[in-house]
PDB file of C-alpha atoms in Angstrom:
ATOM      1  CA  UNK A   1      12.579 -24.743   4.760  1.00  0.00           C
ATOM      2  CA  UNK A   2      12.555 -28.125   2.577  1.00  0.00           C
ATOM      3  CA  UNK A   3       9.078 -29.654   1.551  1.00  0.00           C
ATOM      4  CA  UNK A   4       7.439 -27.454   5.333  1.00  0.00           C
ATOM      5  CA  UNK A   5       7.558 -24.150   3.320  1.00  0.00           C
ATOM      6  CA  UNK A   6       4.603 -23.736   2.412  1.00  0.00           C
ATOM      7  CA  UNK A   7       3.081 -21.813  -1.154  1.00  0.00           C
ATOM      8  CA  UNK A   8       1.527 -18.898   0.067  1.00  0.00           C
ATOM      9  CA  UNK A   9       2.906 -16.819   3.020  1.00  0.00           C
ATOM     10  CA  UNK A  10       1.300 -14.042   4.792  1.00  0.00           C
ATOM     11  CA  UNK A  11       2.481  -9.945   4.884  1.00  0.00           C
ATOM     12  CA  UNK A  12       3.166 -10.180   8.700  1.00  0.00           C
ATOM     13  CA  UNK A  13       4.587 -13.616   7.863  1.00  0.00           C
ATOM     14  CA  UNK A  14       6.989 -11.779   5.881  1.00  0.00           C
ATOM     15  CA  UNK A  15       7.820  -8.884   8.329  1.00  0.00           C
ATOM     16  CA  UNK A  16       8.951 -11.198  10.593  1.00  0.00           C
ATOM     17  CA  UNK A  17      11.154 -12.868   8.814  1.00  0.00           C
ATOM     18  CA  UNK A  18      12.338 -10.514   6.240  1.00  0.00           C
ATOM     19  CA  UNK A  19      15.823 -10.624   7.457  1.00  0.00           C
ATOM     20  CA  UNK A  20      16.237 -13.949   7.792  1.00  0.00           C
ATOM     21  CA  UNK A  21      20.007 -15.326   6.376  1.00  0.00           C
ATOM     22  CA  UNK A  22      18.613 -17.189   3.046  1.00  0.00           C
ATOM     23  CA  UNK A  23      15.302 -15.965   2.276  1.00  0.00           C
ATOM     24  CA  UNK A  24      15.498 -13.942  -1.134  1.00  0.00           C
ATOM     25  CA  UNK A  25      12.530 -11.727  -1.729  1.00  0.00           C
ATOM     26  CA  UNK A  26      11.765 -11.309  -5.337  1.00  0.00           C
ATOM     27  CA  UNK A  27       9.906  -9.086  -7.111  1.00  0.00           C
ATOM     28  CA  UNK A  28       8.648 -10.464 -11.027  1.00  0.00           C
ATOM     29  CA  UNK A  29       5.977  -7.322 -11.937  1.00  0.00           C
ATOM     30  CA  UNK A  30       5.282  -7.041 -15.694  1.00  0.00           C
ATOM     31  CA  UNK A  31       2.979  -4.359 -16.980  1.00  0.00           C
ATOM     32  CA  UNK A  32      -0.438  -5.517 -18.793  1.00  0.00           C
ATOM     33  CA  UNK A  33      -2.767  -3.386 -20.625  1.00  0.00           C
ATOM     34  CA  UNK A  34      -5.724  -5.543 -21.778  1.00  0.00           C
ATOM     35  CA  UNK A  35      -8.460  -3.465 -23.256  1.00  0.00           C
ATOM     36  CA  UNK A  36     -12.190  -4.839 -23.214  1.00  0.00           C
ATOM     37  CA  UNK A  37     -11.300  -4.954 -26.746  1.00  0.00           C
ATOM     38  CA  UNK A  38      -8.049  -5.422 -28.784  1.00  0.00           C
ATOM     39  CA  UNK A  39      -4.619  -6.967 -28.127  1.00  0.00           C
ATOM     40  CA  UNK A  40      -2.819  -6.700 -24.847  1.00  0.00           C
ATOM     41  CA  UNK A  41       0.538  -5.093 -24.374  1.00  0.00           C
ATOM     42  CA  UNK A  42       3.317  -5.706 -21.884  1.00  0.00           C
ATOM     43  CA  UNK A  43       6.608  -3.998 -21.352  1.00  0.00           C
ATOM     44  CA  UNK A  44       8.747  -4.806 -17.865  1.00  0.00           C
ATOM     45  CA  UNK A  45       7.834  -3.663 -14.011  1.00  0.00           C
ATOM     46  CA  UNK A  46      11.826  -3.101 -13.508  1.00  0.00           C
ATOM     47  CA  UNK A  47      10.914   1.402 -13.276  1.00  0.00           C
ATOM     48  CA  UNK A  48       8.230   1.242 -10.844  1.00  0.00           C
ATOM     49  CA  UNK A  49       9.968  -1.612  -8.546  1.00  0.00           C
ATOM     50  CA  UNK A  50      13.336   0.715  -9.123  1.00  0.00           C
ATOM     51  CA  UNK A  51      11.096   3.402  -8.012  1.00  0.00           C
ATOM     52  CA  UNK A  52       9.061   1.444  -5.279  1.00  0.00           C
ATOM     53  CA  UNK A  53       9.820  -2.012  -3.764  1.00  0.00           C
ATOM     54  CA  UNK A  54       9.661  -4.060  -0.391  1.00  0.00           C
ATOM     55  CA  UNK A  55      13.188  -3.364   1.092  1.00  0.00           C
ATOM     56  CA  UNK A  56      16.384  -6.138   0.242  1.00  0.00           C
ATOM     57  CA  UNK A  57      14.364  -7.351  -2.845  1.00  0.00           C
ATOM     58  CA  UNK A  58      15.357  -8.207  -6.609  1.00  0.00           C
ATOM     59  CA  UNK A  59      14.026  -7.548  -9.892  1.00  0.00           C
ATOM     60  CA  UNK A  60      12.776 -10.424 -11.808  1.00  0.00           C
ATOM     61  CA  UNK A  61      12.631  -9.659 -15.404  1.00  0.00           C
ATOM     62  CA  UNK A  62       9.565 -12.029 -16.803  1.00  0.00           C
ATOM     63  CA  UNK A  63       9.943 -10.305 -20.492  1.00  0.00           C
ATOM     64  CA  UNK A  64      13.924 -11.094 -20.589  1.00  0.00           C
ATOM     65  CA  UNK A  65      16.039 -12.484 -18.339  1.00  0.00           C
ATOM     66  CA  UNK A  66      13.584 -15.330 -17.666  1.00  0.00           C
ATOM     67  CA  UNK A  67      11.815 -15.710 -20.509  1.00  0.00           C
ATOM     68  CA  UNK A  68      13.405 -18.373 -24.179  1.00  0.00           C
ATOM     69  CA  UNK A  69      15.058 -15.414 -26.652  1.00  0.00           C
ATOM     70  CA  UNK A  70      14.165 -17.256 -29.119  1.00  0.00           C
ATOM     71  CA  UNK A  71      10.426 -17.345 -29.164  1.00  0.00           C
ATOM     72  CA  UNK A  72       7.736 -15.581 -31.006  1.00  0.00           C
ATOM     73  CA  UNK A  73       5.718 -15.136 -28.277  1.00  0.00           C
ATOM     74  CA  UNK A  74       6.539 -13.300 -24.828  1.00  0.00           C
ATOM     75  CA  UNK A  75       7.315 -14.377 -21.635  1.00  0.00           C
ATOM     76  CA  UNK A  76       7.891 -18.019 -22.805  1.00  0.00           C
ATOM     77  CA  UNK A  77       9.716 -20.344 -20.868  1.00  0.00           C
ATOM     78  CA  UNK A  78      13.267 -20.377 -21.895  1.00  0.00           C
ATOM     79  CA  UNK A  79      15.702 -24.020 -20.986  1.00  0.00           C
ATOM     80  CA  UNK A  80      16.580 -25.273 -17.953  1.00  0.00           C
ATOM     81  CA  UNK A  81      20.391 -23.732 -18.508  1.00  0.00           C
ATOM     82  CA  UNK A  82      18.923 -20.324 -18.723  1.00  0.00           C
ATOM     83  CA  UNK A  83      16.782 -20.319 -16.344  1.00  0.00           C
ATOM     84  CA  UNK A  84      19.404 -21.167 -13.540  1.00  0.00           C
ATOM     85  CA  UNK A  85      22.080 -18.309 -14.716  1.00  0.00           C
ATOM     86  CA  UNK A  86      19.060 -16.177 -14.230  1.00  0.00           C
ATOM     87  CA  UNK A  87      17.714 -16.747 -10.795  1.00  0.00           C
ATOM     88  CA  UNK A  88      21.808 -17.911  -9.514  1.00  0.00           C
ATOM     89  CA  UNK A  89      22.385 -14.220 -10.770  1.00  0.00           C
ATOM     90  CA  UNK A  90      19.301 -13.037  -8.177  1.00  0.00           C
ATOM     91  CA  UNK A  91      20.799 -15.297  -5.662  1.00  0.00           C
ATOM     92  CA  UNK A  92      18.519 -17.979  -5.893  1.00  0.00           C
ATOM     93  CA  UNK A  93      20.006 -21.341  -5.411  1.00  0.00           C
ATOM     94  CA  UNK A  94      20.735 -24.267  -3.159  1.00  0.00           C
ATOM     95  CA  UNK A  95      19.442 -23.808   0.920  1.00  0.00           C
ATOM     96  CA  UNK A  96      17.660 -20.720   0.339  1.00  0.00           C
ATOM     97  CA  UNK A  97      13.973 -19.527   0.335  1.00  0.00           C
ATOM     98  CA  UNK A  98      11.784 -17.365  -2.020  1.00  0.00           C
ATOM     99  CA  UNK A  99       8.855 -15.408  -1.611  1.00  0.00           C
ATOM    100  CA  UNK A 100       7.945 -14.106  -4.228  1.00  0.00           C
ATOM    101  CA  UNK A 101       5.696 -10.788  -4.989  1.00  0.00           C
ATOM    102  CA  UNK A 102       4.215  -8.578  -7.856  1.00  0.00           C
ATOM    103  CA  UNK A 103       2.515  -4.772  -7.694  1.00  0.00           C
ATOM    104  CA  UNK A 104      -0.533  -6.225  -9.714  1.00  0.00           C
ATOM    105  CA  UNK A 105      -2.871  -9.528  -9.216  1.00  0.00           C
ATOM    106  CA  UNK A 106      -0.737 -11.693  -7.835  1.00  0.00           C
ATOM    107  CA  UNK A 107      -0.404 -13.838 -11.118  1.00  0.00           C
ATOM    108  CA  UNK A 108       3.175 -12.616 -12.032  1.00  0.00           C
ATOM    109  CA  UNK A 109       4.206 -13.709  -8.930  1.00  0.00           C
ATOM    110  CA  UNK A 110       2.648 -17.468  -8.979  1.00  0.00           C
ATOM    111  CA  UNK A 111       4.265 -17.137 -12.808  1.00  0.00           C
ATOM    112  CA  UNK A 112       7.355 -17.211 -11.092  1.00  0.00           C
ATOM    113  CA  UNK A 113       6.664 -20.198  -8.347  1.00  0.00           C
ATOM    114  CA  UNK A 114       5.153 -21.644 -11.223  1.00  0.00           C
ATOM    115  CA  UNK A 115       8.877 -21.413 -12.653  1.00  0.00           C
ATOM    116  CA  UNK A 116      10.703 -22.137 -10.159  1.00  0.00           C
ATOM    117  CA  UNK A 117       9.080 -25.698  -9.815  1.00  0.00           C
ATOM    118  CA  UNK A 118       9.315 -26.736 -13.033  1.00  0.00           C
ATOM    119  CA  UNK A 119      12.681 -25.993 -12.526  1.00  0.00           C
ATOM    120  CA  UNK A 120      12.324 -28.356  -9.593  1.00  0.00           C
ATOM    121  CA  UNK A 121      12.869 -25.554  -6.798  1.00  0.00           C
ATOM    122  CA  UNK A 122      10.226 -25.785  -4.195  1.00  0.00           C
ATOM    123  CA  UNK A 123      11.539 -23.545  -1.427  1.00  0.00           C
ATOM    124  CA  UNK A 124       8.635 -20.817  -3.305  1.00  0.00           C
ATOM    125  CA  UNK A 125       5.543 -19.356  -1.649  1.00  0.00           C
ATOM    126  CA  UNK A 126       3.549 -16.373  -3.164  1.00  0.00           C
ATOM    127  CA  UNK A 127       3.164 -13.164  -0.721  1.00  0.00           C
ATOM    128  CA  UNK A 128       0.165 -13.324  -0.518  1.00  0.00           C
ATOM    129  CA  UNK A 129      -1.627 -10.145  -1.737  1.00  0.00           C
ATOM    130  CA  UNK A 130       1.575  -8.892  -3.021  1.00  0.00           C
ATOM    131  CA  UNK A 131       2.272  -5.407  -2.587  1.00  0.00           C
ATOM    132  CA  UNK A 132      -0.679  -3.668  -2.759  1.00  0.00           C
ATOM    133  CA  UNK A 133      -1.474  -5.184   0.637  1.00  0.00           C
ATOM    134  CA  UNK A 134       1.809  -5.142   2.370  1.00  0.00           C
ATOM    135  CA  UNK A 135       1.396  -0.909   1.536  1.00  0.00           C
ATOM    136  CA  UNK A 136      -2.037  -1.416   3.052  1.00  0.00           C
ATOM    137  CA  UNK A 137      -0.614  -3.190   5.914  1.00  0.00           C
ATOM    138  CA  UNK A 138       1.392  -0.251   6.496  1.00  0.00           C
ATOM    139  CA  UNK A 139       5.198  -2.372   6.264  1.00  0.00           C
ATOM    140  CA  UNK A 140       8.334  -0.516   4.279  1.00  0.00           C
ATOM    141  CA  UNK A 141       8.913  -0.118   0.994  1.00  0.00           C
ATOM    142  CA  UNK A 142      12.083   1.443  -0.628  1.00  0.00           C
ATOM    143  CA  UNK A 143      13.693   3.478  -3.589  1.00  0.00           C
ATOM    144  CA  UNK A 144      17.299   1.340  -2.537  1.00  0.00           C
ATOM    145  CA  UNK A 145      19.020  -1.414  -5.262  1.00  0.00           C
ATOM    146  CA  UNK A 146      20.335  -4.200  -3.419  1.00  0.00           C
ATOM    147  CA  UNK A 147      22.854  -6.165  -4.715  1.00  0.00           C
ATOM    148  CA  UNK A 148      22.255  -9.793  -4.072  1.00  0.00           C
ATOM    149  CA  UNK A 149      25.384 -12.139  -4.015  1.00  0.00           C
ATOM    150  CA  UNK A 150      24.904 -14.553  -6.873  1.00  0.00           C
ATOM    151  CA  UNK A 151      23.977 -18.381  -6.587  1.00  0.00           C
ATOM    152  CA  UNK A 152      24.475 -21.678  -7.882  1.00  0.00           C
ATOM    153  CA  UNK A 153      20.888 -22.845  -8.569  1.00  0.00           C
ATOM    154  CA  UNK A 154      20.561 -26.615  -9.865  1.00  0.00           C
ATOM    155  CA  UNK A 155      18.155 -27.143 -12.616  1.00  0.00           C
ATOM    156  CA  UNK A 156      16.069 -30.581 -12.278  1.00  0.00           C
ATOM    157  CA  UNK A 157      13.487 -29.709 -15.108  1.00  0.00           C
ATOM    158  CA  UNK A 158       9.605 -31.413 -14.127  1.00  0.00           C
ATOM    159  CA  UNK A 159       8.019 -31.819 -17.439  1.00  0.00           C
ATOM    160  CA  UNK A 160       4.730 -32.934 -16.719  1.00  0.00           C
ATOM    161  CA  UNK A 161       4.313 -29.361 -15.105  1.00  0.00           C
ATOM    162  CA  UNK A 162       4.576 -28.036 -18.880  1.00  0.00           C
ATOM    163  CA  UNK A 163       2.445 -28.409 -22.016  1.00  0.00           C
ATOM    164  CA  UNK A 164       3.442 -27.428 -26.037  1.00  0.00           C
ATOM    165  CA  UNK A 165       0.458 -27.100 -28.575  1.00  0.00           C
ATOM    166  CA  UNK A 166       1.337 -29.857 -29.463  1.00  0.00           C
ATOM    167  CA  UNK A 167       0.873 -32.344 -26.281  1.00  0.00           C
ATOM    168  CA  UNK A 168      -2.379 -30.245 -26.087  1.00  0.00           C
ATOM    169  CA  UNK A 169      -3.152 -30.747 -29.472  1.00  0.00           C
ATOM    170  CA  UNK A 170      -2.690 -34.437 -29.054  1.00  0.00           C
ATOM    171  CA  UNK A 171      -4.749 -34.975 -25.897  1.00  0.00           C
ATOM    172  CA  UNK A 172      -7.866 -33.425 -26.569  1.00  0.00           C
ATOM    173  CA  UNK A 173     -10.116 -36.624 -26.741  1.00  0.00           C
ATOM    174  CA  UNK A 174      -8.234 -37.883 -23.649  1.00  0.00           C
ATOM    175  CA  UNK A 175     -10.435 -38.656 -20.929  1.00  0.00           C
ATOM    176  CA  UNK A 176      -7.628 -38.464 -18.553  1.00  0.00           C
ATOM    177  CA  UNK A 177      -6.625 -34.724 -18.727  1.00  0.00           C
ATOM    178  CA  UNK A 178      -8.681 -32.099 -18.471  1.00  0.00           C
ATOM    179  CA  UNK A 179      -7.814 -28.516 -20.266  1.00  0.00           C
ATOM    180  CA  UNK A 180      -8.440 -25.361 -17.567  1.00  0.00           C
ATOM    181  CA  UNK A 181      -9.536 -21.585 -19.452  1.00  0.00           C
ATOM    182  CA  UNK A 182      -9.340 -19.347 -16.410  1.00  0.00           C
ATOM    183  CA  UNK A 183     -10.012 -16.428 -18.698  1.00  0.00           C
ATOM    184  CA  UNK A 184     -13.295 -14.286 -17.985  1.00  0.00           C
ATOM    185  CA  UNK A 185     -16.541 -15.839 -19.260  1.00  0.00           C
ATOM    186  CA  UNK A 186     -16.821 -13.879 -21.781  1.00  0.00           C
ATOM    187  CA  UNK A 187     -14.042 -14.476 -23.564  1.00  0.00           C
ATOM    188  CA  UNK A 188     -14.052 -18.066 -23.319  1.00  0.00           C
ATOM    189  CA  UNK A 189     -17.750 -17.568 -24.216  1.00  0.00           C
ATOM    190  CA  UNK A 190     -15.710 -16.092 -27.851  1.00  0.00           C
ATOM    191  CA  UNK A 191     -16.920 -13.027 -27.254  1.00  0.00           C
ATOM    192  CA  UNK A 192     -13.516 -10.577 -26.869  1.00  0.00           C
ATOM    193  CA  UNK A 193     -11.108  -9.678 -29.935  1.00  0.00           C
ATOM    194  CA  UNK A 194      -8.183  -9.962 -27.671  1.00  0.00           C
ATOM    195  CA  UNK A 195      -6.835 -12.661 -28.843  1.00  0.00           C
ATOM    196  CA  UNK A 196      -5.962 -13.903 -33.128  1.00  0.00           C
ATOM    197  CA  UNK A 197      -9.265 -15.808 -32.615  1.00  0.00           C
ATOM    198  CA  UNK A 198     -11.712 -16.513 -30.354  1.00  0.00           C
ATOM    199  CA  UNK A 199     -13.453 -19.257 -28.436  1.00  0.00           C
ATOM    200  CA  UNK A 200     -11.669 -21.245 -26.371  1.00  0.00           C
ATOM    201  CA  UNK A 201     -10.276 -25.305 -27.008  1.00  0.00           C
ATOM    202  CA  UNK A 202     -12.280 -27.877 -27.780  1.00  0.00           C
ATOM    203  CA  UNK A 203     -13.550 -29.733 -24.567  1.00  0.00           C
ATOM    204  CA  UNK A 204     -11.795 -26.790 -21.453  1.00  0.00           C
ATOM    205  CA  UNK A 205     -14.254 -26.338 -19.137  1.00  0.00           C
ATOM    206  CA  UNK A 206     -14.096 -22.125 -17.698  1.00  0.00           C
ATOM    207  CA  UNK A 207     -13.338 -22.013 -14.570  1.00  0.00           C
ATOM    208  CA  UNK A 208     -12.417 -18.253 -13.956  1.00  0.00           C
ATOM    209  CA  UNK A 209      -9.260 -17.089 -12.101  1.00  0.00           C
ATOM    210  CA  UNK A 210     -10.934 -13.895 -10.378  1.00  0.00           C
ATOM    211  CA  UNK A 211     -12.879 -16.042  -8.544  1.00  0.00           C
ATOM    212  CA  UNK A 212      -9.974 -17.197  -6.348  1.00  0.00           C
ATOM    213  CA  UNK A 213      -9.545 -13.941  -4.928  1.00  0.00           C
ATOM    214  CA  UNK A 214     -11.239 -11.800  -2.278  1.00  0.00           C
ATOM    215  CA  UNK A 215     -12.571  -8.736  -4.654  1.00  0.00           C
ATOM    216  CA  UNK A 216     -11.473  -6.167  -1.533  1.00  0.00           C
ATOM    217  CA  UNK A 217      -8.400  -7.292   0.182  1.00  0.00           C
ATOM    218  CA  UNK A 218      -6.967  -8.748  -3.523  1.00  0.00           C
ATOM    219  CA  UNK A 219      -5.659 -12.109  -1.230  1.00  0.00           C
ATOM    220  CA  UNK A 220      -7.189 -15.708  -1.820  1.00  0.00           C
ATOM    221  CA  UNK A 221      -9.950 -17.268  -0.129  1.00  0.00           C
ATOM    222  CA  UNK A 222      -9.930 -19.755   2.805  1.00  0.00           C
ATOM    223  CA  UNK A 223      -8.555 -22.621   1.624  1.00  0.00           C
ATOM    224  CA  UNK A 224     -11.547 -24.796   2.524  1.00  0.00           C
ATOM    225  CA  UNK A 225     -13.340 -22.083   0.437  1.00  0.00           C
ATOM    226  CA  UNK A 226     -10.279 -22.905  -2.789  1.00  0.00           C
ATOM    227  CA  UNK A 227     -11.152 -26.521  -1.970  1.00  0.00           C
ATOM    228  CA  UNK A 228     -14.925 -26.258  -2.230  1.00  0.00           C
ATOM    229  CA  UNK A 229     -14.839 -24.016  -5.794  1.00  0.00           C
ATOM    230  CA  UNK A 230     -12.277 -26.844  -7.292  1.00  0.00           C
ATOM    231  CA  UNK A 231     -14.547 -29.616  -6.115  1.00  0.00           C
ATOM    232  CA  UNK A 232     -17.151 -28.210  -7.521  1.00  0.00           C
ATOM    233  CA  UNK A 233     -15.242 -28.317 -10.653  1.00  0.00           C
ATOM    234  CA  UNK A 234     -13.818 -31.803 -11.075  1.00  0.00           C
ATOM    235  CA  UNK A 235     -10.948 -30.725 -10.631  1.00  0.00           C
ATOM    236  CA  UNK A 236      -9.386 -32.739  -7.321  1.00  0.00           C
ATOM    237  CA  UNK A 237     -10.872 -36.262  -9.225  1.00  0.00           C
ATOM    238  CA  UNK A 238      -7.281 -37.863  -9.254  1.00  0.00           C
ATOM    239  CA  UNK A 239      -8.098 -39.973 -12.070  1.00  0.00           C
ATOM    240  CA  UNK A 240      -8.009 -36.624 -14.449  1.00  0.00           C
ATOM    241  CA  UNK A 241      -4.757 -33.994 -14.667  1.00  0.00           C
ATOM    242  CA  UNK A 242      -5.557 -30.985 -14.826  1.00  0.00           C
ATOM    243  CA  UNK A 243      -4.228 -28.639 -17.218  1.00  0.00           C
ATOM    244  CA  UNK A 244      -4.137 -24.715 -16.875  1.00  0.00           C
ATOM    245  CA  UNK A 245      -4.331 -21.896 -20.108  1.00  0.00           C
ATOM    246  CA  UNK A 246      -5.415 -18.162 -20.347  1.00  0.00           C
ATOM    247  CA  UNK A 247      -3.587 -16.178 -22.834  1.00  0.00           C
ATOM    248  CA  UNK A 248       0.329 -16.744 -22.408  1.00  0.00           C
ATOM    249  CA  UNK A 249       0.256 -18.339 -19.699  1.00  0.00           C
ATOM    250  CA  UNK A 250       0.462 -15.869 -16.729  1.00  0.00           C
ATOM    251  CA  UNK A 251      -2.917 -16.237 -15.103  1.00  0.00           C
ATOM    252  CA  UNK A 252      -2.953 -20.168 -15.420  1.00  0.00           C
ATOM    253  CA  UNK A 253      -0.108 -20.218 -13.091  1.00  0.00           C
ATOM    254  CA  UNK A 254      -2.652 -18.850 -10.280  1.00  0.00           C
ATOM    255  CA  UNK A 255      -5.145 -22.177 -10.725  1.00  0.00           C
ATOM    256  CA  UNK A 256      -2.126 -23.877 -10.736  1.00  0.00           C
ATOM    257  CA  UNK A 257      -1.121 -22.311  -7.396  1.00  0.00           C
ATOM    258  CA  UNK A 258      -3.883 -22.572  -6.260  1.00  0.00           C
ATOM    259  CA  UNK A 259      -4.326 -25.879  -6.525  1.00  0.00           C
ATOM    260  CA  UNK A 260      -0.873 -26.794  -4.888  1.00  0.00           C
ATOM    261  CA  UNK A 261      -2.760 -24.750  -2.542  1.00  0.00           C
ATOM    262  CA  UNK A 262      -5.435 -27.749  -1.538  1.00  0.00           C
ATOM    263  CA  UNK A 263      -2.847 -30.584  -2.456  1.00  0.00           C
ATOM    264  CA  UNK A 264      -2.945 -30.728  -6.152  1.00  0.00           C
ATOM    265  CA  UNK A 265       0.220 -29.822  -6.738  1.00  0.00           C
ATOM    266  CA  UNK A 266       0.878 -32.173 -10.380  1.00  0.00           C
ATOM    267  CA  UNK A 267      -1.073 -29.032 -12.361  1.00  0.00           C
ATOM    268  CA  UNK A 268       0.405 -29.315 -16.416  1.00  0.00           C
ATOM    269  CA  UNK A 269       0.623 -25.255 -17.765  1.00  0.00           C
ATOM    270  CA  UNK A 270       0.235 -25.077 -20.956  1.00  0.00           C
ATOM    271  CA  UNK A 271       2.746 -21.920 -21.558  1.00  0.00           C
ATOM    272  CA  UNK A 272       1.594 -21.532 -25.199  1.00  0.00           C
ATOM    273  CA  UNK A 273      -1.923 -20.895 -24.231  1.00  0.00           C
ATOM    274  CA  UNK A 274      -4.454 -18.832 -26.775  1.00  0.00           C
ATOM    275  CA  UNK A 275      -2.030 -16.078 -28.036  1.00  0.00           C
ATOM    276  CA  UNK A 276      -0.056 -19.297 -29.453  1.00  0.00           C
ATOM    277  CA  UNK A 277      -2.970 -21.336 -29.949  1.00  0.00           C
ATOM    278  CA  UNK A 278      -5.435 -18.764 -32.010  1.00  0.00           C
ATOM    279  CA  UNK A 279      -2.416 -17.498 -34.373  1.00  0.00           C
ATOM    280  CA  UNK A 280      -2.556 -21.623 -35.787  1.00  0.00           C
ATOM    281  CA  UNK A 281      -5.954 -21.245 -38.293  1.00  0.00           C
ATOM    282  CA  UNK A 282      -5.783 -25.515 -38.411  1.00  0.00           C
ATOM    283  CA  UNK A 283      -6.193 -25.371 -35.198  1.00  0.00           C
ATOM    284  CA  UNK A 284      -9.578 -25.997 -34.179  1.00  0.00           C
ATOM    285  CA  UNK A 285     -11.902 -22.987 -31.353  1.00  0.00           C
ATOM    286  CA  UNK A 286     -15.293 -23.470 -29.646  1.00  0.00           C
ATOM    287  CA  UNK A 287     -17.474 -20.561 -29.031  1.00  0.00           C
ATOM    288  CA  UNK A 288     -20.974 -20.520 -26.138  1.00  0.00           C
ATOM    289  CA  UNK A 289     -20.507 -21.512 -23.518  1.00  0.00           C
ATOM    290  CA  UNK A 290     -20.182 -24.908 -24.072  1.00  0.00           C
ATOM    291  CA  UNK A 291     -16.575 -27.688 -23.353  1.00  0.00           C
ATOM    292  CA  UNK A 292     -16.818 -28.789 -26.953  1.00  0.00           C
TER     293      UNK A 292
END
C-alpha cells in the first residue's frame, strides 16, 4: 500500500479486491441540481446510497460530517479534528486503503479523495467511472447496511493543497500561480447567472473539467491524453503552481485529481470558489474569453 497505491482503480480491480482486508469502499455522493440559469441546490446522497450501493461500502456525507458547520457555504472543508473524527467513524485510519466513488460524474469522489490528501492520507484511489461504470459492468449492488469498525485517523494537514479567498486575492498578480477555472466556457465568459455575479477571477484560464472524461463511458481519458491536454494548457510547467476553482470547490478537485495522475500532486484547490468570491462585491471579476 502506501505510495504505491494508485489514484484511480478500475471496476475490474475493485471486483478483485473488494473483500481484501483493510480496503474501505466509500460512497461520497451528493445530489446537485444545476439549472441552465439560476442558483444550484444540493442534498445529501444518503437516500440513494441506502437504496443501492457497492457491497460493503460506507457513506461519507460531504454536506454534514465532512463539512465545516460554522461556514455559510455548503461543504466547506472542516478543521482537521472534525475530519479525523468523521473519517475514523467510517473505519478510515492508519493501515487501510480507501476506494471512493460516487453515483454521478465522479467529482464528489474526487472531492473526498482531495479531502483525504489534504489531511495527509495518501492510500486513496477513485473508482474510475463510479457507480455507473460498476453497474454497466454487471457488478453487484446491494441495499444492505454496513457497520464499519471505528479507527483512529491521524490528520497531518497539507496547507499547500487548499486556498482561501484571501490567499487567492493576494496572488492575483503572482507569476508563479496559475488560476484554473474548470467550469464550462459559457460560465467562464459570464453568460450564466448561476452565481451571485457573472464572470471569472482575473488572470484565470478556462480548463473545462468535462474534457477529462470519455463522454460515452464517463471514465477518464488515457493518461497520455490527459498529459497532452495539461501540457497544452501550461499546467505542467514546474515554475507555476495550479490553483483550481469552480462553483463550490467540487469539480475543481476533478482537475486536481487528473493532474495527480500525470505526476503533478501539488495542485491547490480554492475551496470557496465562485460561490464565495462572487458573494463579495468588492472582489473583481472578468467577463469574456480572455483571462484579464
